[in-house]
XYZ file of C-alpha atoms in Angstrom:
623
model
C 0.000 0.000 0.000
C 1.293 3.409 -1.012
C 1.452 6.242 1.471
C 0.970 9.779 0.197
C 0.955 13.131 1.956
C -0.583 15.270 -0.844
C -3.964 13.515 -0.810
C -6.051 11.423 1.591
C -8.466 9.437 -0.551
C -9.605 7.332 2.365
C -10.569 10.445 4.319
C -12.460 11.880 1.375
C -14.353 8.632 0.899
C -15.166 8.486 4.613
C -16.346 12.104 4.537
C -18.655 11.332 1.620
C -20.065 8.330 3.357
C -20.505 10.299 6.572
C -22.296 13.096 4.682
C -24.673 10.645 3.032
C -25.485 9.049 6.379
C -26.014 12.467 7.952
C -28.312 13.542 5.082
C -30.331 10.345 5.402
C -30.514 10.889 9.141
C -31.745 14.458 8.628
C -34.487 13.271 6.233
C -35.598 10.633 8.717
C -35.732 13.201 11.500
C -37.806 15.519 9.261
C -40.233 12.786 8.232
C -40.658 11.414 11.726
C -41.099 14.851 13.267
C -43.637 15.978 10.589
C -45.291 12.605 10.161
C -45.096 13.071 6.410
C -43.222 11.089 3.840
C -43.462 13.980 1.377
C -42.427 17.313 2.879
C -41.499 19.097 -0.333
C -41.959 18.572 -4.040
C -38.525 16.970 -4.545
C -39.525 14.199 -2.149
C -42.184 12.908 -4.615
C -43.621 15.482 -7.033
C -46.301 13.223 -8.513
C -47.333 11.860 -5.130
C -47.503 15.383 -3.706
C -49.814 16.523 -6.534
C -52.132 13.557 -6.091
C -52.240 13.874 -2.311
C -52.961 17.612 -2.464
C -55.887 16.977 -4.798
C -57.199 14.319 -2.462
C -56.816 16.634 0.536
C -58.636 19.365 -1.387
C -61.484 16.955 -2.078
C -61.611 16.089 1.607
C -61.852 19.763 2.566
C -64.608 20.357 -0.005
C -66.506 17.328 1.251
C -66.139 18.552 4.832
C -67.705 21.889 3.873
C -70.346 20.030 1.906
C -71.223 18.063 5.033
C -71.624 21.327 6.928
C -73.783 22.691 4.103
C -75.993 19.624 4.145
C -76.327 19.825 7.907
C -77.452 23.437 7.476
C -80.071 22.180 5.036
C -81.183 19.558 7.539
C -81.428 22.251 10.206
C -83.555 24.374 7.877
C -85.899 21.475 7.231
C -86.028 20.692 10.948
C -87.249 24.231 11.613
C -89.882 23.875 8.895
C -90.908 20.473 10.237
C -91.394 21.885 13.717
C -93.613 24.644 12.348
C -95.675 22.176 10.331
C -96.063 19.951 13.390
C -97.486 22.852 15.382
C -99.857 23.664 12.533
C -101.020 20.049 12.588
C -101.674 20.331 16.324
C -103.672 23.527 15.786
C -105.641 21.892 12.980
C -106.501 18.928 15.188
C -107.721 21.238 17.943
C -109.876 23.245 15.533
C -111.340 19.977 14.245
C -112.274 19.101 17.823
C -113.898 22.510 18.282
C -115.786 22.216 15.002
C -117.017 18.746 15.909
C -118.267 20.092 19.217
C -119.896 23.122 17.584
C -121.651 20.863 15.072
C -123.513 19.158 17.908
C -127.174 20.113 17.784
C -127.473 20.351 21.566
C -125.349 23.516 21.718
C -126.781 27.007 21.623
C -125.327 30.089 19.973
C -123.808 31.152 23.295
C -121.670 28.007 23.569
C -120.774 28.102 19.894
C -119.524 31.664 20.260
C -117.079 30.515 22.941
C -115.824 27.764 20.664
C -115.613 30.250 17.807
C -113.457 32.606 19.874
C -110.953 29.842 20.610
C -110.926 28.857 16.941
C -110.254 32.480 15.939
C -107.318 32.657 18.358
C -105.912 29.394 17.004
C -106.255 30.648 13.425
C -104.307 33.789 14.359
C -101.520 31.679 15.864
C -101.536 29.335 12.877
C -101.121 32.266 10.505
C -98.465 33.873 12.727
C -96.429 30.659 12.499
C -96.782 30.720 8.712
C -95.675 34.346 8.471
C -92.764 34.239 10.936
C -91.102 30.830 10.529
C -87.639 31.606 9.159
C -84.157 30.166 8.830
C -81.377 32.691 8.265
C -83.937 35.261 7.010
C -85.494 32.748 4.613
C -89.288 32.464 4.909
C -89.965 28.744 5.051
C -93.681 27.929 5.005
C -95.470 30.931 3.539
C -95.230 29.646 -0.027
C -92.216 31.746 -1.046
C -89.592 29.111 -0.167
C -89.681 26.874 -3.213
C -86.252 25.914 -4.604
C -82.928 26.288 -2.776
C -79.793 24.337 -3.723
C -77.783 22.884 -0.858
C -74.231 22.413 -2.143
C -72.784 19.072 -1.124
C -69.954 18.579 -3.604
C -68.556 19.812 -6.917
C -70.667 21.583 -9.526
C -74.395 21.396 -10.101
C -74.357 17.619 -9.706
C -73.050 18.075 -6.192
C -76.043 20.194 -5.204
C -79.381 19.038 -3.834
C -82.474 21.168 -4.401
C -84.755 21.405 -1.383
C -87.951 23.351 -0.935
C -91.550 23.340 0.241
C -93.556 23.345 -2.991
C -96.467 25.747 -3.171
C -98.837 22.967 -4.197
C -99.140 22.170 -0.506
C -100.947 25.476 -0.076
C -104.638 25.913 -0.765
C -105.886 27.481 -3.954
C -107.792 30.737 -3.565
C -109.056 33.396 -5.905
C -107.516 36.836 -6.143
C -110.777 38.602 -6.938
C -109.863 38.860 -10.598
C -111.349 36.594 -13.273
C -110.827 35.653 -16.905
C -113.457 34.820 -19.491
C -114.614 31.217 -19.440
C -117.196 29.248 -21.370
C -119.764 31.229 -23.349
C -123.268 29.778 -23.077
C -126.385 30.439 -25.118
C -129.011 32.305 -23.119
C -132.464 30.658 -23.491
C -134.337 33.893 -22.712
C -134.382 36.767 -20.253
C -132.605 35.343 -17.212
C -133.546 37.117 -14.000
C -131.657 34.959 -11.518
C -129.259 32.027 -11.238
C -128.706 29.346 -8.588
C -126.163 26.523 -8.246
C -126.255 22.989 -6.800
C -125.403 19.392 -7.704
C -128.622 18.400 -9.444
C -127.668 14.925 -10.685
C -125.524 13.759 -7.751
C -122.342 13.373 -9.803
C -120.244 15.521 -7.470
C -120.150 18.461 -9.881
C -122.004 21.728 -9.469
C -124.721 22.511 -11.999
C -126.652 25.749 -12.400
C -130.197 26.861 -13.150
C -131.558 30.167 -14.456
C -135.077 31.546 -14.236
C -136.134 32.863 -17.638
C -139.015 35.321 -17.778
C -140.784 37.172 -20.603
C -142.450 34.898 -23.207
C -140.544 31.704 -22.372
C -141.625 31.106 -18.771
C -139.034 28.408 -18.284
C -136.389 27.262 -15.874
C -133.164 26.428 -17.745
C -130.942 23.658 -16.349
C -127.231 23.534 -17.258
C -125.534 20.283 -16.189
C -121.788 20.248 -15.559
C -119.315 17.884 -17.194
C -115.958 16.636 -15.964
C -114.010 19.066 -18.162
C -115.430 22.089 -16.352
C -117.870 22.854 -19.162
C -121.659 22.886 -19.089
C -124.127 21.191 -21.402
C -126.703 23.187 -23.302
C -129.781 24.244 -21.392
C -132.692 21.899 -20.785
C -135.887 23.861 -20.139
C -138.660 23.086 -17.654
C -142.001 24.838 -17.507
C -142.400 27.272 -14.629
C -145.014 29.910 -13.821
C -145.831 33.206 -15.480
C -142.656 35.295 -15.823
C -140.372 33.352 -13.412
C -137.944 35.869 -11.965
C -136.087 34.597 -8.888
C -134.939 31.028 -8.247
C -133.623 29.029 -5.284
C -132.398 25.428 -5.042
C -132.767 23.174 -2.001
C -134.218 19.867 -0.831
C -137.887 20.672 -0.253
C -139.270 17.190 0.448
C -136.500 15.586 2.501
C -135.474 12.968 -0.069
C -131.891 14.232 -0.354
C -132.465 15.461 -3.914
C -132.253 19.103 -4.939
C -135.516 20.792 -5.978
C -136.215 24.277 -7.335
C -138.516 27.086 -6.246
C -139.187 30.163 -8.373
C -141.234 33.275 -7.783
C -143.251 34.555 -10.715
C -143.603 38.234 -11.549
C -147.107 37.731 -12.930
C -149.956 35.885 -11.259
C -148.738 36.047 -7.663
C -147.457 32.483 -7.464
C -144.402 30.457 -6.540
C -143.601 27.385 -8.631
C -141.998 24.227 -7.252
C -140.160 21.597 -9.292
C -139.200 18.436 -7.414
C -135.970 16.857 -8.586
C -135.522 13.272 -9.742
C -131.856 13.115 -8.732
C -130.582 12.808 -12.305
C -130.766 16.482 -13.237
C -134.381 16.292 -14.390
C -137.484 17.538 -12.611
C -141.074 16.442 -12.186
C -143.915 18.554 -13.489
C -143.958 21.880 -11.688
C -146.631 22.854 -9.180
C -147.574 26.472 -8.441
C -148.829 27.917 -5.150
C -150.596 31.213 -4.556
C -148.584 33.779 -2.624
C -151.267 36.263 -1.774
C -148.912 38.929 -3.144
C -146.971 39.673 -6.265
C -143.830 37.581 -6.662
C -140.331 39.029 -6.764
C -137.257 37.727 -4.923
C -137.553 34.325 -3.210
C -135.628 32.568 -0.424
C -135.923 29.056 1.029
C -135.670 28.797 4.829
C -137.294 27.075 7.798
C -138.959 30.053 9.485
C -141.251 28.089 11.822
C -138.648 25.643 13.166
C -140.536 22.507 12.137
C -137.599 21.036 10.230
C -139.274 21.599 6.863
C -138.249 24.299 4.417
C -140.592 27.240 3.834
C -140.678 29.967 1.177
C -140.190 33.680 1.828
C -141.069 35.961 -1.086
C -140.739 39.733 -1.465
C -144.111 41.001 -2.675
C -143.072 43.902 -4.902
C -145.869 46.388 -5.554
C -148.130 44.759 -2.958
C -145.844 46.141 -0.209
C -145.976 42.764 1.519
C -143.746 39.822 2.337
C -145.338 36.441 1.719
C -144.476 33.228 3.576
C -145.545 29.774 2.377
C -145.153 27.017 4.963
C -143.682 23.778 3.701
C -145.045 20.289 4.126
C -142.707 17.336 4.346
C -143.691 16.097 0.873
C -142.531 19.195 -1.017
C -145.945 20.828 -1.123
C -146.839 24.081 0.606
C -149.754 25.230 2.715
C -151.440 28.574 2.358
C -149.187 31.086 3.985
C -149.323 34.526 5.500
C -148.352 37.993 4.402
C -146.529 40.616 6.446
C -146.341 44.333 5.922
C -143.101 45.716 4.486
C -142.103 49.069 2.996
C -142.987 50.454 -0.396
C -142.294 47.885 -3.136
C -140.159 45.247 -1.392
C -138.363 43.562 -4.265
C -135.421 41.681 -2.704
C -135.299 39.560 0.430
C -132.732 37.872 2.661
C -133.170 35.597 5.687
C -130.957 35.082 8.765
C -131.024 35.103 12.574
C -130.314 38.764 13.287
C -130.880 38.890 17.048
C -129.357 35.551 18.054
C -132.561 34.094 19.451
C -132.386 30.979 17.279
C -135.235 32.139 15.038
C -134.875 33.296 11.454
C -135.621 36.918 10.637
C -136.360 38.611 7.314
C -134.859 41.679 5.643
C -136.365 43.170 2.481
C -135.161 46.021 0.266
C -137.974 48.501 -0.455
C -137.444 50.141 -3.838
C -139.877 53.022 -3.638
C -139.387 53.999 0.011
C -135.576 53.782 -0.189
C -135.428 51.651 2.954
C -134.857 48.141 4.188
C -137.424 46.516 6.453
C -136.354 44.190 9.251
C -138.976 41.679 10.400
C -137.888 39.707 13.457
C -139.140 36.135 13.553
C -140.803 34.471 16.523
C -139.868 30.930 15.474
C -143.498 30.010 14.817
C -143.642 31.338 11.280
C -144.884 34.690 12.524
C -142.947 37.983 12.410
C -142.985 41.139 14.479
C -143.928 44.422 12.786
C -141.286 45.777 10.458
C -138.617 48.286 11.446
C -137.329 50.366 8.549
C -133.780 51.669 8.023
C -132.882 54.274 5.434
C -130.812 53.334 2.400
C -129.999 55.424 -0.649
C -131.973 55.659 -3.894
C -133.910 52.597 -5.101
C -132.312 49.623 -3.271
C -132.250 46.647 -5.633
C -130.561 44.052 -3.473
C -129.941 43.013 0.124
C -127.408 40.596 1.635
C -126.682 39.530 5.206
C -123.234 38.596 6.581
C -120.816 39.489 9.368
C -118.699 42.051 7.531
C -116.761 43.367 10.548
C -116.102 39.998 12.261
C -117.689 41.046 15.552
C -120.003 38.039 15.661
C -123.084 40.083 14.726
C -124.758 39.950 11.338
C -124.771 43.084 9.186
C -126.797 44.211 6.168
C -125.514 45.193 2.721
C -127.645 46.927 0.095
C -127.126 47.876 -3.539
C -128.886 50.999 -4.811
C -129.921 51.171 -8.446
C -129.157 54.828 -9.030
C -126.036 55.249 -6.918
C -122.638 53.706 -7.717
C -122.032 52.426 -4.215
C -122.733 49.675 -1.720
C -124.277 50.434 1.652
C -123.364 48.659 4.889
C -125.424 48.710 8.095
C -123.497 47.130 10.951
C -125.555 44.996 13.294
C -125.792 45.399 17.059
C -126.609 41.733 17.638
C -130.135 42.439 18.880
C -131.829 42.851 15.529
C -131.105 46.577 15.289
C -128.588 48.238 13.018
C -126.364 51.283 12.833
C -126.709 53.875 10.091
C -125.743 53.156 6.517
C -122.102 53.654 5.441
C -121.481 53.971 1.703
C -118.624 52.382 -0.249
C -118.500 53.805 -3.781
C -117.285 52.155 -6.963
C -116.953 53.141 -10.614
C -120.173 51.825 -12.098
C -123.928 52.127 -12.027
C -127.133 50.148 -11.972
C -126.385 47.501 -9.290
C -129.086 44.823 -9.237
C -129.003 42.196 -6.502
C -126.146 41.861 -4.072
C -124.729 38.683 -2.588
C -122.114 38.146 0.104
C -119.532 35.462 -0.689
C -115.862 34.907 0.081
C -114.240 35.073 -3.363
C -110.577 35.321 -2.284
C -110.404 32.623 0.380
C -109.637 34.793 3.418
C -112.832 33.915 5.278
C -114.060 37.508 5.054
C -117.324 38.062 3.157
C -117.012 40.050 -0.048
C -119.795 41.691 -2.044
C -120.885 40.921 -5.594
C -123.551 42.682 -7.603
C -124.883 42.602 -11.147
C -124.160 45.914 -12.874
C -126.989 46.187 -15.385
C -125.768 49.579 -16.601
C -122.251 48.404 -17.503
C -122.989 44.754 -18.416
C -120.606 43.569 -15.720
C -120.484 41.731 -12.438
C -118.922 43.869 -9.742
C -116.815 42.469 -6.878
C -115.717 44.392 -3.792
C -113.339 42.628 -1.374
C -114.023 42.889 2.349
C -111.332 43.992 4.796
C -112.854 42.224 7.808
C -113.601 45.424 9.728
C -116.791 46.379 7.909
C -114.941 48.297 5.208
C -114.047 47.236 1.679
C -110.938 47.428 -0.447
C -110.131 46.225 -3.945
C -112.795 46.423 -6.639
C -113.045 44.257 -9.753
C -115.349 44.283 -12.778
C -116.169 41.217 -14.881
C -117.839 41.454 -18.300
C -120.567 38.822 -18.691
C -123.227 39.938 -21.206
C -125.952 42.511 -21.718
C -127.878 43.632 -18.620
C -126.895 41.101 -15.939
C -129.537 40.594 -13.255
C -127.868 38.138 -10.912
C -124.752 36.127 -10.152
C -123.914 32.838 -8.439
C -120.551 31.820 -7.017
C -119.231 28.269 -7.343
C -116.098 26.350 -8.317
C -116.665 25.617 -11.993
C -113.335 24.016 -12.944
C -112.445 22.193 -9.732
C -109.382 24.269 -8.835
C -110.733 25.187 -5.401
C -111.396 28.850 -6.189
C -114.898 30.289 -6.682
C -115.922 31.256 -10.205
C -118.834 33.425 -11.348
C -121.989 32.380 -13.212
C -124.182 35.305 -14.301
C -127.836 35.660 -15.191
C -128.230 38.117 -18.081
C -131.442 39.728 -19.281
C -130.879 41.201 -22.741
C -128.231 38.998 -24.343
C -128.357 35.902 -26.515
C -125.366 34.517 -24.638
C -123.484 34.976 -21.393
C -119.900 34.430 -20.300
C -118.807 32.460 -17.265
C -115.942 34.059 -15.376
C -113.108 31.836 -14.129
C -111.172 32.946 -11.070
C -107.522 33.940 -11.279
C -105.893 31.895 -8.521
C -102.925 31.847 -6.197
C -101.619 29.536 -3.472
C -101.697 30.516 0.204
C -100.562 28.663 3.320
C -102.590 30.656 5.856
C -106.024 29.788 7.197
C -109.068 31.955 6.556
C -111.327 33.227 9.284
C -113.495 30.330 10.421
C -117.077 30.356 11.620
C -118.332 28.010 14.329
C -121.345 30.124 15.262
C -123.856 27.842 13.562
C -124.254 24.127 13.084
C -124.086 24.487 9.310
C -120.902 26.568 9.350
C -119.324 24.200 11.890
C -119.925 21.297 9.515
C -118.331 23.303 6.706
C -115.346 23.998 8.965
C -114.996 20.277 9.673
C -114.723 19.555 5.960
C -112.350 22.444 5.329
C -109.999 21.615 8.214
C -109.972 17.945 7.269
C -108.738 18.994 3.822
C -106.178 21.254 5.490
C -104.928 18.318 7.559
C -104.452 16.287 4.373
C -102.365 19.127 2.904
C -100.271 19.362 6.077
C -99.688 15.605 6.059
C -98.442 15.876 2.478
C -96.228 18.809 3.469
C -94.766 16.812 6.355
C -94.129 13.914 4.007
C -92.282 16.147 1.541
C -90.135 17.634 4.300
C -89.396 14.194 5.740
C -88.382 12.845 2.337
C -85.944 15.715 1.876
C -84.544 15.241 5.383
C -83.967 11.567 4.623
C -82.223 12.410 1.363
C -79.938 14.927 3.059
C -79.098 12.384 5.778
C -78.054 9.906 3.090
C -76.061 12.614 1.327
C -74.250 13.477 4.574
C -73.358 9.820 5.112
C -72.126 9.511 1.537
C -69.982 12.654 1.794
C -68.575 11.427 5.096
C -67.462 8.194 3.408
C -66.008 10.116 0.462
C -64.129 12.390 2.839
C -62.742 9.422 4.767
C -61.649 7.675 1.578
C -59.992 10.818 0.228
C -58.114 11.371 3.476
C -57.099 7.715 3.628
C -55.806 7.791 0.052
C -53.872 11.002 0.693
C -52.439 9.499 3.857
C -51.264 6.407 2.010
C -49.371 8.631 -0.402
C -48.050 11.404 1.807
C -47.842 10.136 5.385
C -44.682 8.489 6.684
C -44.439 4.822 7.611
C -43.087 5.273 11.133
C -41.795 1.718 11.488
C -39.985 1.814 8.196
C -38.635 5.295 8.773
C -37.508 4.379 12.296
C -35.479 1.504 10.846
C -33.945 3.917 8.345
C -33.184 6.292 11.191
C -31.358 3.601 13.184
C -29.432 2.520 10.095
C -28.471 6.137 9.338
C -27.399 6.696 12.951
C -25.193 3.593 12.842
C -23.698 4.590 9.514
C -23.100 8.126 10.785
C -21.370 6.897 13.913
C -19.296 4.375 11.929
C -18.447 6.990 9.338
C -17.285 9.412 12.007
C -15.043 6.750 13.563
C -13.563 5.686 10.217
C -13.049 9.321 9.215
C -11.053 9.867 12.388
C -8.860 6.886 11.493
C -8.496 8.020 7.873
C -7.369 11.439 8.997
C -4.415 9.755 10.783
C -2.841 8.404 7.536
C -0.806 11.596 6.652
C 0.634 11.609 10.169
C 2.025 8.082 9.487
C 3.888 9.462 6.457
C 5.493 12.159 8.600
C 6.754 9.561 11.038
C 8.396 7.651 8.206
C 10.269 10.821 7.236
C 11.683 11.316 10.698
C 15.425 10.400 11.038
């Protein structure tokens, strides 16, 4: 072996080996202290890129899980609100069932009605105020919201509470519907299911030379068949439909302008009628109403006597015939009549509009078919219609009148004892109002007013505000010189449509309601057995809608739960894959660390020995 003093190859080799061991030791320390196999791109560029993408996915999925949980929280809030609405609905159903019991009096029903009103207010408050992060949830405006649970549109889930779970109501506006041929001068119109097919039909009374009642049967497509005529009396003017003989089949009653008679047609149950029978009124015949005024459980007839200045009452027999009745003094030319219990004594009272004396007469009933002497209240000029309803929601019935020569409606608020406050006028842009009816056309439970505008060939609608005043006005073109209007759901959408009676036109136009969806409840009425039964039906339908709404919310909650579980698995798999690539194998790296430590220590020892070789050369040179 040669010995040199100008170079130490052994030392250089030992230094290189020691440096490599030290570098390996440093990498092991870095990996073990960080827990990562890849600490910088040079460690494994491809692996680093893949692991970073996987970690990014995991972070996105984690945020997606939080997003989905927010969606679940939103639906939980909505579910809680719907549950409370279900509870309120069940309680109102209990109250309505109780109010429908015939053993209760008006006093008890009023107490039940007050609780129902309070529950309706709370129900509607829940609808209006239920929110999540300023989003209205159950008022019909919350329809489609995307909850982002991943990448792109495919990673989103659309949740919402569809508006179809609301109830359909009218807005007060209408559009033109079916145009029907007018058999003759139609003075009035009434609606009912005449052939027991579950669809509402309508009947008009046609005066002048025809002297017929025209029957229009409904079909499943919302249209009506052509009229079928039945003989009535002389100049039939006003018509009412009801079961007059207790067989469960709808019959008709018309008052005749000429001859002083009322004509009865008993129904066969298939939309046809038996031969009509007329009964003497003892007065002229104008407007007619069917009601049980003597509390014998059989329907009677109340007819405004026109120029005779009388009101005529025919008392019904259980077979659909009528006994000779009585007449009662009214004002000058009573032409229109309405019947209701005005003083809450359980007996029906009569209100007539007196054309020539510009008054309405109130005749309080005794429950025996007799009436107390009339009390007159001033109207405006030539009242041509009278309707009775609770317009200010105080529990007392009020009177509405339409005046032929004034473009307004008059309201007389009731005191609950059969007396009334002075008339308050509500004007509109029109003239010639004939007849007035009170119906809820926009589904808020507040009675609205409708009248035939003979001067403008329109039906006029005025929406009630619930405090005795009126707001929005609408006009509906129907045909020449309308004389009456009926309200019913023609096309089965749940909103009331308008069927007119026109006098001077060869055809008339049905008006179909413009609709919207609402989630609130209307004002309910439990103050009578009949209205309580109607409330039972309505609230049962509301419960069905709420059940469907709960089902939709539950389905979406279930879907979001599944989506959360799926994202959790995806997140775990992404993190696991990234860990496999980037994380250090501690056991393997510990072995490398020990090996590097041994090599470093050995290298240091060998380097020390190698550094001694030049010193050996110096010793050889010594003498």
